[in-house]
Amino acid sequence: LLAIEYIDLAEQSLQLLEKLSQNHGSVLISEGGLLACLSFLDFFPTGVQRVAASTAAQMCAHLPRDDSTWSIVSHAVPLLSNLLNNSDSRVVEHAAVALSRISEVARTPARVAVLCESGVADVAARLVDPSEMAASSTTLSPVGFANLVRLLRACTANSRTVAVQLLSSGFSATLRDLLSSSPMVATPGPSPGGARGTPGLRTTDQLAELLDVANNLLPKLPRSRDAFAPSARAAAAMTAGDDDGPGGESTDEPLPTPLVETCARDLFELMMHVHSVTVRS
């Protein structure tokens, strides 16, 4: 696959990798199988691209959580991120599943930084935007949507940098549109433009995951009452203890005031409504 000479042989090799990936995914990754099945996909017809993307997603189901294969996997992330822009919805779905599974083992800011170097968080945020989904010629499947939300949840939970970047790009408005268009929330008034006919939030688990993303975008509440007072004692209380996230990245980094105000406008009233609806149910 890495030295294509005969297209038919390459297709047969992909089919073999697909079968092996069901039970031997971790071995295939360590031997370079993940990169092999993702390379040169542009040369293959759509059907073969689907097989290759599905095989990659299946391999990622067997990712070890240690560092044994992380360097190999990190080289595959740009290829998978590029597949999110594919014109075939099945290829996009498989790429989303693979990236979601990779994000599950990227539990440190350093790993998340590598994961997001190719702009995968920005692409995922764009793809789940209801207006983008309505305007796109590629239909995002419910499975693809759910895995992109999981990807965003993992990235924002483990990197304040990613969270701030998403807020700066207006992602709080996307969250507002997704939540307000969900039948589980059923906000009064018309649905946001482009929300009709999109995958949206179909289960309570998906609603919880999206609320996790919203929670991750904002700094943690201060643990001490004194932290609400603008004093040196408050500053010390906020920085003392274990306020640093994994890898030393601060999870209590203050957001710029304009971002906080934007979040408040987009989400505060809606979050109160979500709370009311979920408590009653």
Short mmCIF file of C-alpha atoms in Angstrom, two decimals:
data_model
loop_
_atom_site.label_atom_id
_atom_site.label_comp_id
_atom_site.label_asym_id
_atom_site.label_seq_id
_atom_site.Cartn_x
_atom_site.Cartn_y
_atom_site.Cartn_z
CA LEU A 1 0.00 0.00 0.00
CA LEU A 2 2.88 2.36 0.64
CA ALA A 3 4.44 1.53 -2.72
CA ILE A 4 1.51 1.27 -5.11
CA GLU A 5 2.29 -0.39 -8.43
CA TYR A 6 -0.93 -2.26 -9.17
CA ILE A 7 -4.25 -0.76 -8.11
CA ASP A 8 -5.96 -4.16 -7.95
CA LEU A 9 -3.33 -5.49 -5.57
CA ALA A 10 -3.67 -2.41 -3.39
CA GLU A 11 -7.44 -2.95 -3.16
CA GLN A 12 -6.96 -6.58 -2.17
CA SER A 13 -4.43 -5.54 0.47
CA LEU A 14 -6.97 -3.12 1.94
CA GLN A 15 -9.59 -5.84 2.11
CA LEU A 16 -7.12 -8.08 3.96
CA LEU A 17 -6.30 -5.29 6.42
CA GLU A 18 -10.01 -4.76 7.02
CA LYS A 19 -10.46 -8.38 8.10
CA LEU A 20 -7.33 -8.37 10.25
CA SER A 21 -8.26 -5.09 11.94
CA GLN A 22 -11.26 -6.68 13.63
CA ASN A 23 -9.08 -8.67 16.03
CA HIS A 24 -5.52 -7.47 15.53
CA GLY A 25 -5.86 -3.69 15.38
CA SER A 26 -3.10 -2.85 17.85
CA VAL A 27 -0.57 -5.07 16.05
CA LEU A 28 -1.45 -3.52 12.71
CA ILE A 29 -1.01 0.00 14.12
CA SER A 30 2.43 -0.79 15.54
CA GLU A 31 3.45 -2.26 12.17
CA GLY A 32 2.34 0.81 10.24
CA GLY A 33 -1.02 -0.50 9.06
CA LEU A 34 -2.93 2.65 10.04
CA LEU A 35 -0.75 4.91 7.91
CA ALA A 36 -0.73 2.36 5.09
CA CYS A 37 -4.50 2.21 4.70
CA LEU A 38 -4.84 6.02 4.81
CA SER A 39 -2.12 6.85 2.30
CA PHE A 40 -2.91 7.64 -1.33
CA LEU A 41 -6.69 7.39 -0.83
CA ASP A 42 -7.26 9.98 -3.53
CA PHE A 43 -6.17 7.39 -6.09
CA PHE A 44 -8.96 4.98 -5.11
CA PRO A 45 -12.66 5.01 -6.04
CA THR A 46 -15.22 5.91 -3.36
CA GLY A 47 -15.98 2.29 -2.45
CA VAL A 48 -12.33 1.57 -1.69
CA GLN A 49 -12.00 4.82 0.26
CA ARG A 50 -14.87 3.67 2.45
CA VAL A 51 -13.12 0.37 3.14
CA ALA A 52 -9.87 2.16 4.01
CA ALA A 53 -11.58 4.65 6.35
CA SER A 54 -13.61 1.88 8.00
CA THR A 55 -10.43 -0.17 8.51
CA ALA A 56 -8.70 2.81 10.13
CA ALA A 57 -11.65 3.32 12.48
CA GLN A 58 -11.60 -0.37 13.41
CA MET A 59 -7.87 -0.24 14.16
CA CYS A 60 -8.41 2.77 16.40
CA ALA A 61 -10.80 0.69 18.51
CA HIS A 62 -7.71 -1.20 19.73
CA LEU A 63 -5.49 1.77 20.59
CA PRO A 64 -3.30 1.22 23.67
CA ARG A 65 -3.41 4.02 26.25
CA ASP A 66 0.35 4.06 26.79
CA ASP A 67 2.95 5.76 24.58
CA SER A 68 3.88 2.63 22.61
CA THR A 69 2.08 3.65 19.42
CA TRP A 70 1.20 7.31 20.02
CA SER A 71 3.90 8.65 17.69
CA ILE A 72 2.56 6.43 14.90
CA VAL A 73 -1.03 7.41 15.56
CA SER A 74 -0.18 11.11 15.67
CA HIS A 75 1.14 10.92 12.10
CA ALA A 76 -2.22 9.52 10.97
CA VAL A 77 -4.24 12.37 12.52
CA PRO A 78 -3.71 14.86 9.63
CA LEU A 79 -4.81 12.20 7.14
CA LEU A 80 -7.96 11.47 9.15
CA SER A 81 -8.63 15.17 9.63
CA ASN A 82 -8.43 15.65 5.88
CA LEU A 83 -11.01 12.88 5.40
CA LEU A 84 -13.54 14.95 7.37
CA ASN A 85 -13.71 17.14 4.26
CA ASN A 86 -14.40 14.17 1.98
CA SER A 87 -17.42 14.38 -0.31
CA ASP A 88 -18.69 10.95 0.78
CA SER A 89 -20.70 10.87 4.02
CA ARG A 90 -19.61 7.32 4.88
CA VAL A 91 -15.93 8.24 4.65
CA VAL A 92 -16.57 11.28 6.86
CA GLU A 93 -18.40 9.08 9.36
CA HIS A 94 -15.56 6.56 9.61
CA ALA A 95 -12.99 9.35 9.96
CA ALA A 96 -15.05 10.88 12.78
CA VAL A 97 -15.21 7.52 14.57
CA ALA A 98 -11.45 7.05 14.25
CA LEU A 99 -10.64 10.54 15.53
CA SER A 100 -13.09 10.15 18.41
CA ARG A 101 -11.36 6.93 19.45
CA ILE A 102 -7.95 8.59 19.20
CA SER A 103 -9.20 11.46 21.38
CA GLU A 104 -10.12 8.93 24.08
CA VAL A 105 -6.43 8.08 24.57
CA ALA A 106 -5.27 11.69 24.17
CA ARG A 107 -5.71 12.49 27.84
CA THR A 108 -2.99 15.13 28.27
CA PRO A 109 -2.67 18.68 26.90
CA ALA A 110 0.48 17.59 25.03
CA ARG A 111 -1.38 14.83 23.19
CA VAL A 112 -4.40 17.03 22.54
CA ALA A 113 -2.06 19.67 21.10
CA VAL A 114 -0.71 17.07 18.67
CA LEU A 115 -4.24 15.92 17.87
CA CYS A 116 -5.35 19.49 17.12
CA GLU A 117 -2.30 20.63 15.16
CA SER A 118 -4.06 19.79 11.92
CA GLY A 119 -7.08 21.88 12.91
CA VAL A 120 -9.28 18.89 13.67
CA ALA A 121 -11.20 20.67 16.45
CA ASP A 122 -12.04 23.58 14.17
CA VAL A 123 -13.17 21.21 11.40
CA ALA A 124 -15.32 19.23 13.85
CA ALA A 125 -16.89 22.43 15.19
CA ARG A 126 -17.71 23.53 11.66
CA LEU A 127 -19.23 20.18 10.69
CA VAL A 128 -21.63 20.06 13.66
CA ASP A 129 -22.83 23.62 13.05
CA PRO A 130 -26.53 23.31 12.04
CA SER A 131 -26.18 26.03 9.40
CA GLU A 132 -23.13 24.31 7.93
CA MET A 133 -24.90 20.94 7.89
CA ALA A 134 -27.88 22.41 6.08
CA ALA A 135 -25.74 24.10 3.44
CA SER A 136 -23.29 21.23 2.88
CA SER A 137 -23.67 18.86 -0.06
CA THR A 138 -22.36 16.05 2.18
CA THR A 139 -24.90 14.72 4.68
CA LEU A 140 -23.43 14.20 8.13
CA SER A 141 -24.77 10.93 9.55
CA PRO A 142 -26.03 10.64 13.15
CA VAL A 143 -23.04 8.41 13.96
CA GLY A 144 -20.64 10.95 12.50
CA PHE A 145 -22.31 13.78 14.42
CA ALA A 146 -22.18 11.89 17.73
CA ASN A 147 -18.49 11.07 17.33
CA LEU A 148 -17.56 14.62 16.41
CA VAL A 149 -19.25 15.82 19.61
CA ARG A 150 -17.24 13.22 21.57
CA LEU A 151 -14.09 14.45 19.86
CA LEU A 152 -14.85 18.04 20.85
CA ARG A 153 -15.64 16.97 24.40
CA ALA A 154 -12.28 15.20 24.77
CA CYS A 155 -10.33 18.07 23.24
CA THR A 156 -11.94 20.78 25.35
CA ALA A 157 -11.70 18.69 28.53
CA ASN A 158 -7.94 18.29 28.19
CA SER A 159 -6.82 21.59 26.66
CA ARG A 160 -7.79 25.11 27.68
CA THR A 161 -6.08 26.33 24.51
CA VAL A 162 -8.54 24.44 22.33
CA ALA A 163 -11.46 25.66 24.43
CA VAL A 164 -10.42 29.30 24.09
CA GLN A 165 -9.84 28.91 20.35
CA LEU A 166 -13.32 27.47 19.87
CA LEU A 167 -14.91 30.26 21.89
CA SER A 168 -12.97 32.84 19.91
CA SER A 169 -14.35 31.38 16.68
CA GLY A 170 -17.95 31.72 17.88
CA PHE A 171 -18.61 28.12 18.93
CA SER A 172 -20.92 29.20 21.74
CA ALA A 173 -23.42 30.21 19.05
CA THR A 174 -23.14 26.73 17.52
CA LEU A 175 -23.87 25.19 20.92
CA ARG A 176 -26.87 27.48 21.30
CA ASP A 177 -28.25 26.44 17.90
CA LEU A 178 -27.68 22.74 18.55
CA LEU A 179 -29.32 22.81 21.96
CA SER A 180 -32.26 24.98 20.95
CA SER A 181 -32.99 22.80 17.90
CA SER A 182 -33.15 19.60 19.95
CA PRO A 183 -36.65 18.18 20.53
CA MET A 184 -35.50 17.12 23.99
CA VAL A 185 -35.04 20.77 24.93
CA ALA A 186 -37.89 22.21 22.83
CA THR A 187 -37.13 25.87 23.30
CA PRO A 188 -39.94 28.27 22.45
CA GLY A 189 -39.84 30.14 19.15
CA PRO A 190 -38.55 29.13 15.72
CA SER A 191 -35.64 26.72 15.30
CA PRO A 192 -32.32 28.29 14.31
CA GLY A 193 -31.70 28.55 10.60
CA GLY A 194 -30.50 25.33 9.05
CA ALA A 195 -31.36 23.12 12.00
CA ARG A 196 -34.20 21.26 10.32
CA GLY A 197 -33.15 17.94 8.78
CA THR A 198 -29.76 17.74 10.52
CA PRO A 199 -28.66 14.85 12.78
CA GLY A 200 -28.94 16.92 15.96
CA LEU A 201 -29.29 15.58 19.48
CA ARG A 202 -31.20 12.31 19.45
CA THR A 203 -30.48 10.81 22.88
CA THR A 204 -30.01 12.01 26.43
CA ASP A 205 -26.41 10.76 26.27
CA GLN A 206 -25.73 13.06 23.32
CA LEU A 207 -27.36 15.95 25.16
CA ALA A 208 -25.13 15.25 28.18
CA GLU A 209 -22.02 15.11 25.98
CA LEU A 210 -22.83 18.45 24.37
CA LEU A 211 -23.45 19.99 27.78
CA ASP A 212 -20.03 18.61 28.79
CA VAL A 213 -18.51 20.51 25.88
CA ALA A 214 -20.24 23.69 27.02
CA ASN A 215 -18.96 23.14 30.55
CA ASN A 216 -15.42 22.53 29.32
CA LEU A 217 -15.34 25.81 27.45
CA LEU A 218 -15.47 27.82 30.67
CA PRO A 219 -12.99 27.86 33.56
CA LYS A 220 -13.84 25.94 36.70
CA LEU A 221 -15.67 27.77 39.44
CA PRO A 222 -13.32 28.96 42.19
CA ARG A 223 -13.24 26.54 45.10
CA SER A 224 -13.10 29.23 47.74
CA ARG A 225 -15.60 32.00 48.50
CA ASP A 226 -12.64 34.28 48.84
CA ALA A 227 -11.90 33.74 45.16
CA PHE A 228 -14.89 35.94 44.31
CA ALA A 229 -13.21 38.91 45.99
CA PRO A 230 -10.68 40.93 43.94
CA SER A 231 -7.85 40.53 46.41
CA ALA A 232 -4.42 38.97 46.68
CA ARG A 233 -5.90 36.31 48.96
CA ALA A 234 -8.42 35.41 46.25
CA ALA A 235 -5.71 35.16 43.61
CA ALA A 236 -3.73 32.85 45.86
CA ALA A 237 -6.78 30.69 46.50
CA MET A 238 -7.40 30.28 42.78
CA THR A 239 -3.83 29.30 41.97
CA ALA A 240 -3.11 27.12 45.02
CA GLY A 241 -3.40 23.36 45.09
CA ASP A 242 -4.09 21.29 42.02
CA ASP A 243 -5.54 23.93 39.71
CA ASP A 244 -3.17 22.87 36.95
CA GLY A 245 -4.57 20.30 34.58
CA PRO A 246 -2.70 17.28 33.24
CA GLY A 247 0.66 18.20 31.82
CA GLY A 248 0.76 21.49 33.72
CA GLU A 249 -1.73 23.45 31.62
CA SER A 250 -3.87 25.69 33.80
CA THR A 251 -7.55 24.82 33.74
CA ASP A 252 -8.45 28.02 35.60
CA GLU A 253 -7.04 30.41 33.01
CA PRO A 254 -9.32 33.45 33.00
CA LEU A 255 -11.24 34.06 29.80
CA PRO A 256 -11.14 37.49 28.17
CA THR A 257 -14.19 39.49 29.21
CA PRO A 258 -15.64 39.74 25.67
CA LEU A 259 -15.69 35.94 25.39
CA VAL A 260 -17.45 35.62 28.74
CA GLU A 261 -20.05 38.19 27.65
CA THR A 262 -20.60 36.35 24.35
CA CYS A 263 -21.08 33.05 26.18
CA ALA A 264 -23.54 34.67 28.52
CA ARG A 265 -25.59 36.07 25.65
CA ASP A 266 -25.56 32.79 23.73
CA LEU A 267 -25.97 30.24 26.49
CA PHE A 268 -27.11 31.54 29.88
CA GLU A 269 -30.85 31.81 29.24
CA LEU A 270 -30.82 28.58 27.23
CA MET A 271 -28.96 26.70 29.97
CA MET A 272 -31.57 27.81 32.50
CA HIS A 273 -34.24 26.45 30.17
CA VAL A 274 -32.35 23.16 29.70
CA HIS A 275 -32.06 22.81 33.46
CA SER A 276 -35.77 23.44 33.91
CA VAL A 277 -36.76 20.96 31.20
CA THR A 278 -34.45 18.18 32.39
CA VAL A 279 -35.46 18.58 36.03
CA ARG A 280 -39.15 18.29 35.13
CA SER A 281 -38.51 15.17 33.02
#
